[in-house]
Amino acid sequence: MTLRLKSFVVLSLLSTVSAVQPSTPEPIAAPLRELKWGQINFLHTTDTHGWLAGHLQEPSYSADWGDYVSFATRMREVANAHGQDLLVIDTGDRVEGNGLYDSSEPKGLYTSEILRQQHIDVLSSGNHELYKKNTSDAEFLKTVPNFQGHYLASNIDIFHPTTGELVPLAPRFKKFTTKNQGIRIAAFGFLFDFTMNYNNTVVQPVEHTVKERWFQEAILDKSVDLFLVVGHVPVHSPEYDAVFRAIRAFHPNTPIQFFGGHYHIRDCAKYDSNAYGLASGRFMETIGFMSIDGLSTGGNNPKSELASPIFNRRYIDNNLFSFHYHTGLDENTFPTEHGRNVSRYIRKSRAALQLDEIYGCIPQTLWMSRVPYTSADSIYAWLHQQVLPDSLKDKSRSGKPALAIVNTGAIRFDLFQGEFTRDSAYIVSPFTSGFRYLKDVPYDKATLVLEVLNRQSKIVTASKGVPGPLPWSLAPPEQAAYPYRGEDSHNLRSGSPMLNEPPNQNPMTYVSDPQLDLVPGYITTDDLGTDGDDTVHSQIAFYEVPNCIDALILDDHSASNPETVDLIYVDFIEPYITLAARFAGLNISVPLESDVYMPSTSLTDIIVQWVKDNWSCAE
Ligand SMILES: *[C@@H]1O[C@H](CO)[C@@H](O)[C@H](O)[C@H]1NC(C)=O
Ligand SMILES: *[C@@H]1O[C@H](CO)[C@@H](O)[C@H](O)[C@H]1NC(C)=O
Ligand SMILES: *[C@@H]1O[C@H](CO)[C@@H](O)[C@H](O)[C@H]1NC(C)=O
Ligand SMILES: *[C@@H]1O[C@H](CO)[C@@H](O)[C@H](O)[C@H]1NC(C)=O
Ligand SMILES: *[C@@H]1O[C@H](CO)[C@@H](O)[C@H](O)[C@H]1NC(C)=O
């Protein structure tokens, strides 16, 4: 199959190209698609989850936040030189998921300082900022002031940490005019209809917010040239549909630019010919680029009143090779003093946190979704067969057989062959949840609980009338995106349980061209087509995983088919276990009469201990 590229350039590998984080691999030369600039241009990050040092083991995503600071500065210089505008956007989930955030005390000590070094024009909160009281308090007391005038919270309130008064987390919206083009913008900052936040914050459903008086008044303004809706919201979602419809009710044609996230995917939604939404991946893998041309500016009509504005999007791989190419600069002319300083600060922070401390050596790469979850090099098979059975042992329950249930979303990243460091531990599973268990559950009922959990659509139905809706997926967020992807979904969600039989074995079509050495990576299909990625990649397979995996824990004396087991689960999923147990016909009380299993031990602790015991680095 041939590649249809409007324009691409193959750059030669420069041996001098290197990011500032010392152990980072050099980016690999690859064919690139160019950016199409417009009157207004955007750079977008989302779901960075603390990965501000970039990916130390993956050349395609090896630029750090300091390199991104340089990139934004250089892009702004290009825009200024052409009388165009550039705005920088971030849509939340900046916390949790990387040692740089999670391993400091307090958490976020360094990342909060690093993040603020980027000039961000509009940003919003994600759900991860709101799970714990002290995380949202830190957001309110530190991050919001750090980005004063730029942080927006259209549907989040917080009980003030000292006065106890319910106040907006940040201003609801803002209006501003761009510097060079004089584009008059009304901007909002949303979070999807999230319900698992700690009770010191209140998230109002988006569908209610858009009916509120302040919102209705804000959008009445006839002098707006562009509505800018940023948020931690999937771009294909009922929430953004509601915002779109609310604005369109008054403005049949005014351009609307949405930025979203949460599903950790690259995606672009077309709502109508004047309204688009961009989602820019996860974990500092992607810098989203969006441009709009043909806007009215400060009351001046667009070039042609009949023409719709033109929207263009690019998903830029986060590496210096791409950054140099798109700015027309090289390793000498690209970095700014400020960017270099930020990279240095990141290096010092990583050293202070001892993130390179080695716990063991990974003998072969273990994947989350590039292989079937039953395959020998699946991270889930490794947990199921080795880590959980070896490790889940509570002193007070010695000799009792157990069935453990772990949601696949508790794992966040692949484990690459090579060193397993303190950083790897936070990356693979950043969550602090411990384990709980129900005593002496009939074994057949325990396996039925697992089966019910893996029929998630039924669980959501069954939850009607039970306190607390449970809309989120137990699988990794990347997978949650698939129900929205129409024909391209390869029926990833069949709705049927996948306990023992492997899931749909449908790796997506492989694109290859013998002329080019393509690096495996993202090949994105979105509402605008298949030419969104800046780097032309070869395809990576994506296999579905079930919501939950299990592990049967027997000691040498137990029968292989025990009558009763301790049903162990990650405490984060207790609301689901409650529903599933009821559905499975277990005689349970609500709240569950469960106990802590292995006190003060998290899944991450178990993984780390197992690695230390079993994967020592050969001298
Ligand atoms: C929140 O509290 C936990 C437990 O004391 C602590 O480890 C963490 O660093 C705190 N987080 C923040 C953002 O202060
Ligand atoms: C929030 O939950 C805590 C228990 O975690 C409870 O003590 C407190 O009263 C709750 N606050 C509100 C406002 O509901
Ligand atoms: C370098 O970074 C540090 C820490 O963020 C900051 O205090 C200092 O002002 C920065 N200096 C320059 C020249 O940017
Ligand atoms: C369910 O459990 C309760 C309390 O443990 C008990 O009184 C009741 O008889 C049980 N019901 C059934 C059907 O086993
Ligand atoms: C891992 O190490 C532990 C402790 O030495 C041992 O009991 C267990 O059998 C090992 N697991 C594997 C799969 O080798």
XYZ file of C-alpha atoms and ligand atoms in Angstrom:
689
model
C 0.000 0.000 0.000
C 1.384 3.408 -0.906
C 1.397 6.360 1.422
C -0.545 9.348 0.226
C 1.231 12.348 1.658
C 0.715 15.924 0.496
C 4.247 16.688 1.460
C 6.766 14.828 3.460
C 10.417 15.128 4.082
C 12.855 12.556 5.287
C 15.444 14.140 7.505
C 18.738 12.451 8.083
C 19.614 11.316 11.547
C 21.738 13.921 13.248
C 24.042 12.306 15.744
C 24.184 15.534 17.731
C 20.433 15.603 18.374
C 19.795 14.904 22.019
C 17.291 15.837 24.665
C 18.537 17.150 27.937
C 17.382 14.223 30.110
C 20.630 12.246 30.165
C 19.414 8.673 29.621
C 16.960 9.577 26.859
C 17.372 7.875 23.475
C 17.873 10.013 20.378
C 14.830 10.556 18.191
C 14.748 8.456 15.051
C 14.489 10.043 11.620
C 11.071 9.488 10.070
C 8.947 10.913 7.291
C 6.996 13.938 8.523
C 3.889 15.805 7.402
C 4.035 19.585 7.615
C 1.934 21.909 9.741
C -0.631 24.115 8.017
C -0.710 27.429 9.805
C -3.768 29.682 10.073
C -4.739 33.044 11.514
C -4.906 31.366 14.886
C -2.865 28.316 15.892
C -2.947 26.138 18.991
C -0.618 23.767 20.796
C -2.404 21.300 23.061
C -1.435 18.830 25.760
C -3.749 16.616 27.800
C -3.484 13.756 30.302
C 0.221 14.402 30.859
C 0.004 12.580 34.241
C 3.384 13.818 35.419
C 5.381 12.638 32.377
C 7.190 15.981 32.204
C 10.571 14.283 31.747
C 9.265 12.702 28.542
C 9.672 9.005 27.759
C 13.138 7.872 28.745
C 12.837 4.573 26.868
C 10.939 5.605 23.736
C 12.684 7.826 21.169
C 9.394 8.941 19.562
C 8.271 10.668 22.781
C 11.584 11.655 24.294
C 11.263 15.449 24.498
C 10.733 16.848 27.994
C 8.684 19.793 29.255
C 11.720 22.061 28.848
C 11.903 21.138 25.153
C 8.181 21.876 24.945
C 8.770 25.304 26.525
C 11.343 25.987 23.780
C 8.955 24.638 21.130
C 6.067 26.882 22.226
C 8.400 29.899 22.268
C 9.760 29.162 18.782
C 6.267 28.512 17.409
C 5.095 31.816 18.901
C 8.013 33.536 17.143
C 6.908 32.003 13.826
C 3.327 33.140 14.444
C 4.416 36.668 15.387
C 6.612 36.929 12.307
C 3.541 36.251 10.158
C 1.119 38.360 12.166
C -0.660 35.212 13.352
C -1.570 34.089 16.856
C -0.530 31.045 18.870
C -2.330 29.839 22.000
C -1.169 27.030 24.309
C -3.834 24.788 25.884
C -3.826 22.051 28.533
C -6.897 20.007 29.434
C -6.017 18.389 32.736
C -5.010 15.113 34.386
C -1.611 16.664 34.986
C -1.270 14.638 38.204
C -0.738 10.936 39.040
C 1.024 8.428 36.818
C 4.743 9.156 36.952
C 7.365 9.187 39.697
C 8.088 12.847 39.011
C 4.630 13.684 40.408
C 3.841 10.760 42.718
C 7.091 10.151 44.547
C 7.635 13.587 46.076
C 6.256 14.515 49.479
C 3.926 16.311 49.137
C 3.074 14.889 45.726
C 3.520 17.338 42.881
C 6.206 19.345 44.684
C 8.386 19.456 41.550
C 5.811 19.041 38.771
C 3.862 22.083 39.909
C 7.041 24.196 39.571
C 7.891 22.622 36.191
C 4.398 22.995 34.690
C 4.179 26.697 35.478
C 7.279 27.344 33.366
C 5.153 26.906 30.247
C 3.071 29.883 29.256
C -0.371 28.226 29.031
C -3.153 30.457 27.702
C -6.152 28.348 28.736
C -6.221 25.275 30.984
C -8.709 23.198 32.947
C -8.915 20.447 35.574
C -9.096 16.717 34.928
C -10.758 14.078 37.085
C -7.442 13.019 38.621
C -7.052 16.459 40.183
C -10.239 15.732 42.192
C -10.032 12.160 43.585
C -8.400 13.227 46.849
C -9.073 16.197 49.069
C -5.477 17.331 49.275
C -4.982 17.041 45.485
C -7.884 19.378 44.694
C -6.862 21.673 47.567
C -3.356 21.893 46.020
C -4.963 22.613 42.648
C -6.968 25.441 44.191
C -4.163 26.868 46.328
C -1.224 26.440 43.913
C -2.016 25.603 40.297
C -4.933 28.000 39.871
C -2.879 30.965 41.236
C 0.169 29.838 39.166
C -2.011 30.201 36.061
C -4.072 33.153 37.253
C -6.299 34.449 34.491
C -5.829 31.302 32.391
C -7.303 28.482 34.501
C -11.040 27.996 33.904
C -13.560 25.803 35.768
C -17.009 26.125 34.208
C -18.551 23.230 36.173
C -16.357 22.636 39.259
C -16.801 24.102 42.740
C -14.661 23.442 45.795
C -15.277 23.826 49.530
C -12.666 26.449 50.379
C -9.896 24.676 52.371
C -9.976 27.257 55.188
C -13.387 28.986 55.125
C -15.400 25.910 54.075
C -17.424 28.064 51.703
C -18.402 26.538 48.340
C -16.618 28.566 45.640
C -15.736 28.049 41.965
C -12.405 26.188 41.606
C -11.425 28.906 39.107
C -13.288 31.513 37.021
C -16.125 30.006 34.922
C -15.092 31.613 31.622
C -13.147 34.451 30.129
C -13.253 36.725 27.144
C -10.136 38.025 25.477
C -8.844 39.329 22.169
C -5.813 37.795 20.492
C -2.688 39.907 20.215
C -1.916 39.846 16.497
C -5.184 39.122 14.719
C -7.585 40.749 17.172
C -9.783 37.633 17.282
C -12.421 38.042 20.009
C -12.675 34.813 21.973
C -15.052 33.523 24.651
C -13.386 30.600 26.455
C -14.771 27.933 28.815
C -13.178 25.086 30.808
C -15.168 21.894 31.471
C -14.827 18.512 33.114
C -16.932 15.554 31.916
C -19.824 14.377 34.151
C -17.472 12.932 36.755
C -18.944 11.449 39.944
C -16.018 9.790 41.741
C -14.530 13.010 43.126
C -13.960 13.404 46.858
C -16.772 15.323 48.516
C -14.784 18.570 48.931
C -15.474 19.333 45.269
C -18.752 19.491 43.378
C -18.820 18.657 39.670
C -21.969 19.839 37.999
C -23.126 17.815 34.983
C -22.209 19.714 31.821
C -25.787 19.380 30.574
C -26.943 21.432 33.611
C -24.147 23.979 33.426
C -25.007 25.016 29.883
C -28.517 25.919 31.081
C -27.231 28.178 33.837
C -27.775 31.869 33.559
C -24.086 32.865 33.550
C -23.404 30.494 30.630
C -26.448 31.609 28.660
C -25.416 35.247 29.172
C -21.817 34.553 28.254
C -22.768 33.018 24.920
C -25.368 35.698 24.047
C -22.522 38.062 23.121
C -22.783 38.810 19.396
C -19.253 40.173 19.137
C -17.517 36.810 19.663
C -15.417 35.668 16.670
C -14.526 32.251 18.120
C -15.834 30.124 20.980
C -12.995 28.211 22.615
C -14.178 25.287 24.724
C -11.387 23.482 26.549
C -12.018 20.643 28.932
C -11.190 17.250 30.263
C -13.974 15.784 28.154
C -13.808 13.263 25.290
C -14.315 15.147 22.015
C -16.909 12.554 20.988
C -19.168 12.714 24.027
C -22.666 13.680 25.145
C -21.095 16.461 27.238
C -19.472 18.217 24.282
C -22.583 17.626 22.173
C -24.525 19.501 24.843
C -22.100 22.455 24.781
C -22.141 22.458 20.988
C -25.954 22.492 20.854
C -26.191 25.189 23.524
C -23.894 27.531 21.575
C -25.476 26.685 18.209
C -28.929 27.571 19.602
C -27.803 31.226 19.501
C -24.987 31.165 16.954
C -25.794 29.059 13.893
C -22.392 29.734 12.286
C -19.884 31.174 14.737
C -16.750 28.987 14.729
C -16.237 26.823 17.812
C -12.947 25.154 18.678
C -13.073 22.391 21.307
C -10.065 20.816 23.017
C -10.576 17.634 25.008
C -9.028 14.538 26.475
C -9.601 11.835 29.080
C -9.576 8.816 26.747
C -5.809 9.082 26.185
C -6.268 8.958 22.413
C -5.560 11.131 19.423
C -8.906 12.188 18.031
C -10.578 14.964 16.107
C -14.352 15.476 16.045
C -16.241 17.433 13.419
C -19.477 18.765 14.946
C -20.341 20.823 11.856
C -18.338 22.661 9.221
C -17.572 25.466 11.701
C -16.929 23.417 14.825
C -14.158 20.927 15.549
C -12.659 19.273 18.605
C -9.122 17.994 19.155
C -7.907 15.387 21.657
C -4.142 15.089 21.965
C -3.318 11.693 23.434
C -1.627 11.138 26.749
C 1.598 11.034 28.806
C 3.502 13.692 26.801
C 3.454 11.498 23.701
C 1.569 14.054 21.635
C 1.578 17.801 21.167
C -1.678 18.575 19.389
C -1.600 21.304 16.753
C -4.736 23.008 15.424
C -5.086 25.996 13.130
C -8.056 28.016 11.912
C -8.063 30.303 8.931
C -10.837 32.507 7.557
C -12.127 33.845 10.890
C -13.715 37.245 11.286
C -11.509 39.456 13.404
C -12.634 42.289 15.619
C -15.758 42.906 13.584
C -14.081 42.535 10.204
C -15.702 39.900 8.100
C -13.733 36.915 6.905
C -12.043 37.099 3.515
C -15.194 35.782 1.926
C -18.463 35.854 3.791
C -19.588 32.671 2.137
C -16.535 30.602 2.863
C -16.408 28.534 6.023
C -13.255 28.860 8.051
C -10.667 26.156 7.449
C -9.577 23.943 10.338
C -6.378 21.871 10.243
C -5.050 19.462 12.823
C -1.758 17.623 13.413
C -0.696 15.215 16.140
C 2.968 16.017 16.705
C 5.124 13.234 18.153
C 6.797 14.706 21.216
C 10.450 14.562 20.160
C 13.173 16.986 19.090
C 13.273 15.658 15.557
C 9.668 16.829 15.044
C 10.196 20.077 17.000
C 13.247 21.042 14.902
C 11.490 20.227 11.671
C 8.314 22.192 12.395
C 10.238 25.279 13.515
C 12.888 25.046 10.789
C 15.596 25.115 13.456
C 18.354 22.764 14.577
C 19.914 21.604 17.803
C 21.860 24.865 18.104
C 19.166 27.348 17.173
C 16.129 25.592 18.653
C 16.512 25.538 22.463
C 15.774 28.684 24.453
C 17.637 29.554 27.653
C 14.393 29.147 29.560
C 13.679 25.738 28.013
C 17.183 24.484 28.832
C 16.756 25.697 32.385
C 13.490 23.779 32.739
C 15.141 20.607 31.422
C 17.951 21.070 33.957
C 15.411 21.530 36.736
C 13.634 18.311 35.660
C 16.948 16.450 35.755
C 17.681 17.759 39.239
C 14.176 16.843 40.423
C 14.503 13.283 39.106
C 17.856 12.975 40.844
C 16.469 14.333 44.137
C 13.644 11.770 43.925
C 16.098 8.972 43.017
C 13.831 7.917 40.178
C 16.649 6.012 38.473
C 17.144 3.719 41.465
C 17.095 0.181 40.066
C 14.813 -2.459 41.624
C 15.468 -5.156 39.063
C 15.841 -5.975 35.387
C 12.906 -6.868 33.138
C 13.862 -9.925 31.064
C 11.399 -9.274 28.218
C 9.009 -6.458 27.369
C 5.495 -6.944 28.767
C 2.676 -5.214 26.890
C -0.750 -3.961 27.964
C -2.569 -4.078 24.631
C -0.075 -4.864 21.858
C -0.549 -8.592 22.443
C -3.582 -10.641 23.525
C -3.927 -10.492 27.301
C -3.476 -14.235 27.520
C -0.140 -14.126 25.684
C 3.144 -14.876 27.484
C 4.375 -11.303 26.962
C 1.189 -9.688 28.289
C 1.548 -7.736 31.509
C -1.834 -9.166 32.553
C -0.759 -12.763 32.033
C 2.308 -12.025 34.144
C 0.142 -10.652 36.973
C -2.342 -13.531 36.658
C 0.201 -16.344 36.595
C 3.089 -15.043 38.650
C 2.866 -11.808 40.606
C -0.571 -12.139 42.237
C -0.371 -15.855 43.157
C 3.167 -15.424 44.546
C 2.371 -12.277 46.500
C -1.195 -12.157 47.835
C -0.858 -13.727 51.246
C -2.410 -12.323 54.406
C -1.032 -13.702 57.681
C -4.470 -13.918 59.281
C -5.794 -16.023 56.375
C -2.947 -18.471 55.941
C -3.958 -21.645 54.171
C -7.218 -20.141 52.874
C -7.562 -20.344 49.106
C -8.359 -17.023 47.461
C -9.565 -15.573 44.197
C -8.167 -12.099 43.488
C -9.812 -9.649 41.085
C -7.821 -6.739 39.672
C -9.249 -4.246 37.186
C -7.083 -3.967 34.082
C -7.207 -0.158 34.356
C -5.046 -0.476 37.488
C -2.164 -0.978 35.038
C -1.206 2.155 33.163
C 1.794 1.393 30.996
C 3.977 -1.237 29.347
C 7.117 -2.590 31.018
C 10.088 -2.376 28.679
C 12.891 -4.899 28.748
C 15.740 -3.491 30.822
C 15.925 -1.729 34.147
C 12.886 -1.612 36.402
C 13.398 1.601 38.367
C 11.587 3.473 41.100
C 10.098 5.493 38.213
C 8.860 2.294 36.472
C 6.902 1.385 39.605
C 4.935 4.659 39.529
C 4.483 4.437 35.758
C 3.121 0.884 35.665
C 0.669 1.433 38.520
C 0.492 4.847 40.181
C -2.550 4.088 42.315
C -2.327 3.929 46.078
C -5.335 1.616 46.562
C -4.907 -1.403 48.809
C -6.731 -4.739 48.826
C -9.925 -5.804 50.611
C -11.647 -9.171 50.763
C -14.871 -11.034 51.503
C -14.439 -14.177 53.597
C -15.418 -17.682 52.573
C -17.298 -16.971 49.368
C -18.470 -20.075 47.455
C -15.918 -20.506 44.672
C -18.532 -20.711 41.904
C -20.087 -17.425 43.107
C -16.666 -15.755 43.212
C -15.978 -16.674 39.594
C -19.476 -15.462 38.720
C -18.611 -12.065 40.261
C -15.677 -11.846 37.851
C -17.890 -12.833 34.958
C -20.446 -10.156 35.831
C -17.707 -7.526 36.128
C -16.596 -8.376 32.628
C -20.096 -7.733 31.293
C -19.825 -4.094 32.086
C -22.809 -2.807 30.128
C -25.081 -4.998 32.253
C -23.514 -3.660 35.438
C -24.336 -0.107 34.498
C -27.956 -1.082 33.865
C -28.133 -2.949 37.134
C -26.845 0.091 38.964
C -30.054 2.033 38.330
C -31.659 2.794 41.667
C -28.485 1.871 43.529
C -26.718 4.831 45.150
C -23.987 6.337 42.997
C -23.981 5.836 39.250
C -20.918 3.914 38.045
C -20.319 5.126 34.532
C -16.553 4.728 34.301
C -14.774 1.821 32.782
C -12.636 -0.583 34.741
C -10.400 -1.125 31.738
C -7.641 1.320 30.720
C -9.019 4.649 29.398
C -7.593 4.078 25.892
C -10.066 1.221 25.475
C -13.047 3.248 26.658
C -12.718 5.317 23.490
C -13.692 2.476 21.217
C -17.494 2.476 21.521
C -17.462 5.915 19.875
C -15.360 4.972 16.925
C -18.054 3.648 14.670
C -16.975 1.373 11.849
C -13.342 1.593 12.764
C -13.921 -0.042 16.100
C -13.391 -3.586 14.805
C -16.174 -4.552 17.188
C -13.793 -4.103 20.068
C -16.761 -3.917 22.405
C -18.751 -7.014 21.726
C -20.459 -6.800 25.097
C -19.847 -10.476 25.689
C -17.673 -11.789 28.473
C -14.137 -12.719 27.611
C -12.995 -14.860 30.448
C -11.098 -17.742 29.061
C -11.344 -17.294 25.351
C -9.040 -14.667 23.857
C -10.609 -11.340 22.832
C -11.160 -10.291 19.239
C -7.856 -10.970 17.575
C -8.022 -8.080 15.167
C -4.792 -6.176 14.971
C -5.485 -3.244 12.678
C -4.186 -3.313 9.122
C -0.469 -3.007 8.822
C 0.744 -0.185 6.620
C 4.179 -0.677 5.181
C 6.398 0.810 2.556
C 9.666 -0.930 1.747
C 11.268 2.443 0.821
C 11.048 3.840 4.338
C 12.029 2.508 7.678
C 8.878 3.348 9.538
C 8.923 3.447 13.308
C 5.942 1.761 14.984
C 3.590 4.369 16.423
C 0.257 6.088 16.162
C -1.740 5.898 12.948
C -4.801 7.939 13.737
C -8.175 7.786 12.061
C -10.453 10.660 13.025
C -13.361 12.631 11.551
C -10.938 14.418 9.204
C -9.304 11.299 7.822
C -6.058 9.449 8.306
C -3.456 12.153 7.677
C -3.412 13.735 11.143
C -0.178 12.336 12.566
C 2.911 14.409 11.855
C 5.082 11.287 11.776
C 4.308 8.477 9.348
C 4.394 5.314 11.426
C 3.966 1.613 10.995
C 0.915 0.264 12.825
C 0.931 -1.021 16.371
C -1.544 -3.803 17.147
C -4.240 -3.095 19.709
C -6.005 -5.947 21.487
C -8.929 -5.570 23.791
C -8.533 -6.501 27.435
C -11.370 -7.513 29.759
C -12.457 -5.154 32.562
C -10.881 -7.374 35.185
C -8.427 -10.227 35.438
C -8.277 -12.805 38.194
C -5.735 -14.953 39.958
C -6.435 -18.109 41.917
C -4.280 -18.348 45.013
C -3.850 -21.839 46.421
C -1.259 -23.154 48.800
C 0.307 -26.578 48.346
C -2.411 -28.270 50.380
C -5.486 -26.679 48.814
C -7.699 -28.508 46.410
C -7.415 -27.171 42.892
C -11.161 -26.588 42.924
C -11.822 -25.172 46.402
C -15.322 -25.000 47.865
C -14.931 -21.496 49.261
C -12.375 -18.737 48.692
C -11.490 -15.343 50.046
C -12.622 -12.952 47.340
C -9.855 -10.330 47.171
C -10.140 -7.123 45.162
C -8.491 -3.739 44.733
C -10.418 -1.471 47.111
C -10.927 1.168 44.391
C -13.442 -1.160 42.700
C -15.497 -1.994 45.810
C -18.666 -0.271 44.456
C -18.461 -2.554 41.411
C -17.809 -5.643 43.513
C -20.899 -4.797 45.565
C -23.086 -4.637 42.482
C -21.543 -7.673 40.865
C -21.839 -9.728 44.062
C -25.523 -8.911 44.276
C -25.951 -9.738 40.608
C -24.150 -13.042 41.150
C -26.673 -13.944 43.817
C -24.372 -13.601 46.831
C -26.167 -12.877 50.075
C -24.367 -9.628 50.933
C -25.123 -6.568 52.971
C -24.482 -3.008 51.775
C -21.995 -1.600 52.663
C -20.043 -4.800 52.188
C -18.774 -6.557 55.281
C -15.272 -6.643 53.856
C -11.886 -6.463 55.554
C -8.482 -5.148 54.616
C -6.246 -7.790 53.033
C -2.521 -7.357 53.661
C -2.746 -3.985 55.475
C -0.764 -1.047 53.990
C 0.038 -2.963 50.816
C -0.863 -1.647 47.365
C -0.709 -3.388 43.999
C 2.372 -1.272 43.260
C 4.075 -2.497 46.474
C 3.376 -6.069 45.468
C 4.796 -5.583 41.985
C 7.942 -3.896 43.320
C 8.582 -6.636 45.884
C 8.065 -9.342 43.277
C 10.503 -7.633 40.887
C 13.116 -7.379 43.658
C 12.652 -11.073 44.508
C 12.544 -12.476 40.992
C 14.208 -10.146 38.505
C 17.600 -9.290 39.912
C 19.976 -7.753 37.388
C 22.715 -10.224 36.469
C 26.124 -8.750 37.186
C -1.968 14.003 50.328
O -1.831 13.193 51.480
C -1.031 12.033 51.285
C -1.104 11.197 52.558
O -0.720 11.960 53.648
C 0.382 12.460 50.951
O 1.209 11.338 50.742
C 0.363 13.315 49.685
O 1.641 13.807 49.407
C -0.603 14.486 49.842
N -0.750 15.126 48.545
C -0.655 16.439 48.392
C -0.852 16.949 47.011
O -0.412 17.192 49.314
C -17.254 14.067 53.239
O -16.910 12.752 53.584
C -16.377 12.633 54.894
C -15.977 11.181 55.104
O -15.009 10.818 54.190
C -17.434 13.066 55.922
O -16.872 13.028 57.219
C -17.875 14.488 55.601
O -18.958 14.856 56.447
C -18.345 14.600 54.164
N -18.603 16.010 53.865
C -19.665 16.398 53.203
C -19.765 17.860 52.919
O -20.518 15.623 52.815
C 15.555 28.459 36.115
O 14.645 27.608 36.793
C 14.534 27.854 38.181
C 13.595 26.809 38.756
O 12.418 26.713 38.026
C 14.027 29.270 38.411
O 13.986 29.532 39.786
C 14.960 30.255 37.704
O 14.440 31.558 37.831
C 15.105 29.892 36.245
N 16.033 30.762 35.552
C 15.868 31.138 34.286
C 16.963 31.966 33.679
O 14.882 30.838 33.644
C -28.645 -13.661 54.217
O -27.835 -13.252 55.297
C -28.554 -12.838 56.412
C -27.598 -12.258 57.458
O -26.354 -12.889 57.411
C -29.360 -14.045 56.987
O -30.124 -13.657 58.091
C -30.287 -14.559 55.871
O -30.935 -15.709 56.319
C -29.497 -14.866 54.610
N -30.416 -15.169 53.520
C -30.272 -16.231 52.744
C -31.308 -16.409 51.669
O -29.358 -17.032 52.876
C 9.426 -15.170 42.904
O 10.174 -15.078 44.115
C 9.523 -15.674 45.240
C 10.364 -15.385 46.468
O 11.692 -15.804 46.262
C 9.305 -17.145 44.990
O 8.608 -17.740 46.084
C 8.511 -17.343 43.697
O 8.381 -18.703 43.387
C 9.160 -16.619 42.539
N 8.266 -16.681 41.411
C 8.629 -17.147 40.214
C 7.579 -17.193 39.183
O 9.766 -17.517 39.972
